[in-house]
Short mmCIF file of C-alpha atoms in Angstrom, two decimals:
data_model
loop_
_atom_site.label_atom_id
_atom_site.label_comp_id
_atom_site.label_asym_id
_atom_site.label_seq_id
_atom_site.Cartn_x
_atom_site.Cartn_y
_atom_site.Cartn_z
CA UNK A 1 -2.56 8.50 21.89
CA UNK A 2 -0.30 6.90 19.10
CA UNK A 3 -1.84 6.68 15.72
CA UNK A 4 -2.44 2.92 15.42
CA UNK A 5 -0.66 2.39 12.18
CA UNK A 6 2.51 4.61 12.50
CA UNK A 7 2.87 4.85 15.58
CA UNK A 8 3.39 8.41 15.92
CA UNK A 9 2.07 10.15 18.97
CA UNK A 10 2.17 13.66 16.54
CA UNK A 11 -1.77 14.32 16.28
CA UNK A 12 -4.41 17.06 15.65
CA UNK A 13 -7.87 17.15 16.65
CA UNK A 14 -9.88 16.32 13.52
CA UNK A 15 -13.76 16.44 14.33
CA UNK A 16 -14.98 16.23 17.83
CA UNK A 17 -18.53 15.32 19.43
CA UNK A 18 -19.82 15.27 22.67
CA UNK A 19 -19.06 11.63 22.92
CA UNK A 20 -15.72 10.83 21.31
CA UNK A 21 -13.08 12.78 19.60
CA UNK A 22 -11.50 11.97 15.95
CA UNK A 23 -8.05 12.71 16.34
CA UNK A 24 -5.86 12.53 12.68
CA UNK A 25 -2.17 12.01 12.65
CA UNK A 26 0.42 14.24 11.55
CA UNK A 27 2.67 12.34 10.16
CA UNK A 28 0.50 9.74 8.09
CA UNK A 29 -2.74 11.87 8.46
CA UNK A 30 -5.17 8.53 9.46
CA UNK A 31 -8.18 9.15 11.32
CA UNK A 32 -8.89 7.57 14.91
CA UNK A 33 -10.41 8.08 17.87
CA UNK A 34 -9.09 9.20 20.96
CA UNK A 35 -8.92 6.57 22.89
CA UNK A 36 -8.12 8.17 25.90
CA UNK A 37 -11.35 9.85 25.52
CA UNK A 38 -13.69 7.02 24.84
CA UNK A 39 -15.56 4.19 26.07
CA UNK A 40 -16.94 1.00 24.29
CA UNK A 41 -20.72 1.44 24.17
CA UNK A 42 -21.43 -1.65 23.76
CA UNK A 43 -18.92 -3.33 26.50
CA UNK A 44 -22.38 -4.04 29.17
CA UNK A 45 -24.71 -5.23 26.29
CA UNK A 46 -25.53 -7.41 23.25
CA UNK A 47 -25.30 -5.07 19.91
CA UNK A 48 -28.11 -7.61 18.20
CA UNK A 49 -29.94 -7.87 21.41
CA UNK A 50 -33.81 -7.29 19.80
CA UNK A 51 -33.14 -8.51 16.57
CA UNK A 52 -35.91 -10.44 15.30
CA UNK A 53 -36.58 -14.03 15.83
CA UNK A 54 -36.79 -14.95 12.22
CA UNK A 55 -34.21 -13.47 10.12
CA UNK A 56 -34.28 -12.49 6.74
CA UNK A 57 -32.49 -14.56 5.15
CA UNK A 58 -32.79 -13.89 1.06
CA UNK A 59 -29.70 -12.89 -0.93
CA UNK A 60 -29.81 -9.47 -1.43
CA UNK A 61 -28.12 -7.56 -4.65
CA UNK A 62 -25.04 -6.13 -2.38
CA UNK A 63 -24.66 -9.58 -1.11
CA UNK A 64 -24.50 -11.25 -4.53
CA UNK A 65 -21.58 -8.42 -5.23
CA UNK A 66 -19.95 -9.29 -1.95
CA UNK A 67 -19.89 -13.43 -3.06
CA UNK A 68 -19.13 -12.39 -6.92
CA UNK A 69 -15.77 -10.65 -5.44
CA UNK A 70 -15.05 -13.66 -3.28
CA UNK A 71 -15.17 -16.21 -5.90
CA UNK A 72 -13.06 -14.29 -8.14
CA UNK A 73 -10.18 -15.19 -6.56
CA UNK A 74 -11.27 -18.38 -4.32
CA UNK A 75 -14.07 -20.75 -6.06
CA UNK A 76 -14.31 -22.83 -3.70
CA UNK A 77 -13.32 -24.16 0.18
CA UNK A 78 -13.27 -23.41 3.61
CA UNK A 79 -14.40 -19.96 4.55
CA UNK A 80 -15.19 -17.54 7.48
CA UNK A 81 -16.83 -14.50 7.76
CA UNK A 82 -15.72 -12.64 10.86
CA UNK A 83 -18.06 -9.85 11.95
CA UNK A 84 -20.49 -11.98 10.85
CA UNK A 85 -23.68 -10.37 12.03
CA UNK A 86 -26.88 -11.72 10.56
CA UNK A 87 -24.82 -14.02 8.38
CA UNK A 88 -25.66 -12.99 5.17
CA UNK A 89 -22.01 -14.14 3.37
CA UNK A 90 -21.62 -17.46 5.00
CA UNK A 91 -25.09 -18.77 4.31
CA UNK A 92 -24.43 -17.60 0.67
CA UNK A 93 -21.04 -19.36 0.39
CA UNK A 94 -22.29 -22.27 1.78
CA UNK A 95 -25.41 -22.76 -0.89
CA UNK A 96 -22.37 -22.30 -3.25
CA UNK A 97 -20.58 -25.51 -2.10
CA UNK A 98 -18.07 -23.50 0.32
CA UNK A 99 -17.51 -24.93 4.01
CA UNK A 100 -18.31 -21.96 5.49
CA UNK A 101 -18.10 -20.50 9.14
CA UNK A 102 -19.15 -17.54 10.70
CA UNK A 103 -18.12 -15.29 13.88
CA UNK A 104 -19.58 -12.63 15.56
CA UNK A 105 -18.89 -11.66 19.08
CA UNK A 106 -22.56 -11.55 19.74
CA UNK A 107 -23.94 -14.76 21.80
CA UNK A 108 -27.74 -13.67 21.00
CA UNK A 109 -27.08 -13.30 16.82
CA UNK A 110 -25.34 -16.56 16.83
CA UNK A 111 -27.74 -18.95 19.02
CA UNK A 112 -30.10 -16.99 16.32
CA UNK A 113 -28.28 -18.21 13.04
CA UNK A 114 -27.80 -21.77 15.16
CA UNK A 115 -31.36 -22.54 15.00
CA UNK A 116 -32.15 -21.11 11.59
CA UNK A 117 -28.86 -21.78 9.57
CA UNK A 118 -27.54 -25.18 10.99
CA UNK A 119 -25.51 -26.10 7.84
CA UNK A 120 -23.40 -23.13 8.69
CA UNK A 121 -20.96 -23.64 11.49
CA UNK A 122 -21.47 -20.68 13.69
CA UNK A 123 -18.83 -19.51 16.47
CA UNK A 124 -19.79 -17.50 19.64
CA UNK A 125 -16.79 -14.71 20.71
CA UNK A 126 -13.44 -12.89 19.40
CA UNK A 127 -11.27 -14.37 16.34
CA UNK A 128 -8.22 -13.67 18.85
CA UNK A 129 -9.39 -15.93 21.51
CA UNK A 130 -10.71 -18.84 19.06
CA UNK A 131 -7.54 -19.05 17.14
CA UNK A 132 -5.78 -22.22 18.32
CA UNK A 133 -9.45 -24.00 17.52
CA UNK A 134 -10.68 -22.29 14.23
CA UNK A 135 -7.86 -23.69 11.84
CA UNK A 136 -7.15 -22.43 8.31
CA UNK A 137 -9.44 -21.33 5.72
CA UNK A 138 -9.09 -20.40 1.99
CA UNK A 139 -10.50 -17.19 2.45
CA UNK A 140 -10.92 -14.92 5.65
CA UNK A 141 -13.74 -11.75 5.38
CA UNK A 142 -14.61 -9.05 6.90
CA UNK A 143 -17.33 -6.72 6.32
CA UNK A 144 -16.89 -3.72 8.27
CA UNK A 145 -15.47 -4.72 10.86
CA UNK A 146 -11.88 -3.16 11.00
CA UNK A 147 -13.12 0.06 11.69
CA UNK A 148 -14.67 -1.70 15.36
CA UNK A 149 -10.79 -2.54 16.28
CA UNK A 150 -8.57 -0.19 18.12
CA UNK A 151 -5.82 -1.71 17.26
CA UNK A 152 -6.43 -3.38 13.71
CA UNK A 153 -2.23 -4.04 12.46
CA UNK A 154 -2.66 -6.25 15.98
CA UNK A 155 -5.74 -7.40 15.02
CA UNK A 156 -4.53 -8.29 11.54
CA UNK A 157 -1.45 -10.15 12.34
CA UNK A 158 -3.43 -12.63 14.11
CA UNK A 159 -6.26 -12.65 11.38
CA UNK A 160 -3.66 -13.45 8.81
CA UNK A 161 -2.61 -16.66 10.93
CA UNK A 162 -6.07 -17.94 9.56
CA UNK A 163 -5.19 -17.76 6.03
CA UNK A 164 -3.61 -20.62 4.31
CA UNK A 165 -0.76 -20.17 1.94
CA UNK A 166 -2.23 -18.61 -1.11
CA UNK A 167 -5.78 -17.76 0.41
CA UNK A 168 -7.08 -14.62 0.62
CA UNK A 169 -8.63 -11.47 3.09
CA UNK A 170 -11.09 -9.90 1.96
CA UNK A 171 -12.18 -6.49 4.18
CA UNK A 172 -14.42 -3.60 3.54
CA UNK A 173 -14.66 -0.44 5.46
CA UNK A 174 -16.01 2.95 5.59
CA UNK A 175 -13.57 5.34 2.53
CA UNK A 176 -13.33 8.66 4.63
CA UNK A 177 -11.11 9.49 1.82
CA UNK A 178 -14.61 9.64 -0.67
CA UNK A 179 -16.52 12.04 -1.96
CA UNK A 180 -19.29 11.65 0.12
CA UNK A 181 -17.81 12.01 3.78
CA UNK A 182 -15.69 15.55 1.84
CA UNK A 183 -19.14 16.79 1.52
CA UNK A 184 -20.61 16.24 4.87
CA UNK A 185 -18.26 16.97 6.64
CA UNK A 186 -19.18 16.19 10.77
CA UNK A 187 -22.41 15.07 9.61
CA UNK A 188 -21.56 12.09 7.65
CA UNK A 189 -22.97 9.10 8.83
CA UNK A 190 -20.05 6.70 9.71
CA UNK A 191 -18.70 9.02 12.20
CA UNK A 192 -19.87 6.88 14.77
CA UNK A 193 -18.82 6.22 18.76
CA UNK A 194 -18.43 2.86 18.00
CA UNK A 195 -15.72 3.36 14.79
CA UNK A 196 -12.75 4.31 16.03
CA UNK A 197 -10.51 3.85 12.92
CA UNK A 198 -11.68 6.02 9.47
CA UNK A 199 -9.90 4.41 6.48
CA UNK A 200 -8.87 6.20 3.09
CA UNK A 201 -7.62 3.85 0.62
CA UNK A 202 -3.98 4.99 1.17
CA UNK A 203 -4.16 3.74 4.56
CA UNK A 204 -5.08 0.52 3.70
CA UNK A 205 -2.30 -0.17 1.28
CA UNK A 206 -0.22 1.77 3.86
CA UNK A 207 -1.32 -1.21 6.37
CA UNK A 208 -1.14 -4.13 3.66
CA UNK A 209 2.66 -3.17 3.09
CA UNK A 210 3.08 -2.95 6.87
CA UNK A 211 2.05 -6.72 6.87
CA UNK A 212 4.24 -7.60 4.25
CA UNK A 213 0.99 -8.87 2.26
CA UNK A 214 0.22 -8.30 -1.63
CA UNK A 215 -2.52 -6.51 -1.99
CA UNK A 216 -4.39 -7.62 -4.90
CA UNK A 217 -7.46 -5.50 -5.41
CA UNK A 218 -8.94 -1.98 -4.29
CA UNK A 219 -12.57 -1.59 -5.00
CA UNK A 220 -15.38 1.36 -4.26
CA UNK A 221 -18.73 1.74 -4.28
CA UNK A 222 -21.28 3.91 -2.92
CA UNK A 223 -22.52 2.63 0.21
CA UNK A 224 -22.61 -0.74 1.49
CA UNK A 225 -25.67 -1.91 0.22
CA UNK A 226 -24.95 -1.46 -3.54
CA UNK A 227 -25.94 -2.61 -5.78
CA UNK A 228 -29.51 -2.73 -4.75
CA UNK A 229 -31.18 -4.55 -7.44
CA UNK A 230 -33.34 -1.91 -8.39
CA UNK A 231 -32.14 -0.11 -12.18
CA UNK A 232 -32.77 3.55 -11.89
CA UNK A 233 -31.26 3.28 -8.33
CA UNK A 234 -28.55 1.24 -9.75
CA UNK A 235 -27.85 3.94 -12.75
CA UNK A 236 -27.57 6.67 -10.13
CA UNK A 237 -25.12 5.21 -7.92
CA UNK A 238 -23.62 3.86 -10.07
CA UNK A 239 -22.20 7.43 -11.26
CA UNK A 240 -21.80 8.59 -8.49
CA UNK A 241 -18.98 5.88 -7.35
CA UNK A 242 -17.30 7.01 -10.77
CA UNK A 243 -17.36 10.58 -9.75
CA UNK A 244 -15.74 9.53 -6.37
CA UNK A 245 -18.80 9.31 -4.33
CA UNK A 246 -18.06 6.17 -2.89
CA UNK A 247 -18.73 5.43 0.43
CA UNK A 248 -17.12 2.36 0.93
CA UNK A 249 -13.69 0.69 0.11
CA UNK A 250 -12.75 -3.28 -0.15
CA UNK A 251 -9.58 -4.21 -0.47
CA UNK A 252 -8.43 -8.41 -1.24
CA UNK A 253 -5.05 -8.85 0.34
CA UNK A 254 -3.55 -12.82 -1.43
CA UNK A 255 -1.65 -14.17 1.41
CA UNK A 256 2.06 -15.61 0.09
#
């Protein structure tokens, strides 16, 4: 097993589970699973499969900071959100003027968002197999979704052939590298079957430079779902991303 962004095949156990290993390279030390050792769980069945009927569909806090980042740096255009899942970011670009678009590779979330988002032009499948028909758009997101890919510099090359000159990426994804997953050790709650790369926020400017891209921005925050509107809850997390407990990273690559 080569480690997907070096390329080294020098690696060392790092955590292992009944149902996948974490293997971490020696010569760049990123995380990833052994993929010689694992299987997609989700290759016979529809992750959203269940979801409810009628989604909820109000802007929450985190998704306000998500769409604040965004229109820092593009104000306004044509936008996807890849990963899309219950299309939270498009359907708040789109009441903000954007001409947005969302992805997700499951059929059943996106005949959902069909029915109940129509002003949002929804796609059905994989970014890589859609790319001769999706175009280019200002800016290009994805909310943990990179850590899904096992091979994401692959996966990124073809992303970037989305971006227009001077549009952006935006991606967040798990920070192994925090606080947080230092302190539980094997019992942090990302290490999942289904995430087979584990990010530190050296890695991902170790990737942007592989692309030859400018990396722009490098942001952390708790968890995902920060800020959660609520103050005290706010206060509290908020300190603890400033003392390095932040569970997440997001990174906004400019493409030149």
């Amino acid at each position: 097993m080569k480690c997907p962004l070096c390329k080294s095949d020098q690696n060392r156990v790092f955590h292992k589970w009944n149902n996948f290993i974490v293997l971490k390279c020696n010569n760049c030390s990123f995380s990833f699973i052994d993929l010689d050792s694992w299987e997609y769980p989700y290759k016979d069945m529809d992750y959203y499969r269940g979801a409810p009927e009628l989604l909820e569909l109000g802007e929450k806090a985190w998704i306000s900071r998500r769409v604040k980042i965004i229109k820092k740096y593009v104000s306004a255009g044509r936008s996807i959100d890849i990963g899309c899942g219950q299309g939270e970011i498009p359907i708040a670009l789109q009441r903000r003027g954007f001409n947005a678009e969302g992805l997700d590779e499951s059929t059943y979330i996106i005949n959902l968002l069909k029915k109940n988002s129509p002003k949002v032009k929804w796609y059905a499948g994989l970014a890589e197999d859609l790319l001769s028909s999706l175009g280019r758009y200002d800016v290009v997101t994805l909310y943990h979704v990179l850590e899904h890919i096992p091979h994401p510099l692959d996966a990124m090359r073809n992303i970037l052939k989305l971006v227009k000159k001077g549009g952006v990426i935006i991606i967040e994804v798990p920070n192994v590298g925090g606080n947080m997953a230092k302190l539980k050790g094997t019992g942090w709650h990302y290490y999942l079957n289904h995430h087979v790369n584990y990010f530190r926020k050296i890695d991902l400017v170790r990737m942007t430079d592989l692309l030859d891209c400018q990396m722009v921005a490098v942001l952390g925050d708790y968890d995902f779902t920060f800020p959660t509107g609520k103050r005290w809850k706010v206060m509290v997390k908020s300190f603890l991303k400033n003392i390095g407990f932040n569970d997440v990273l997001t990174i906004v690559i400019r493409v030149s």
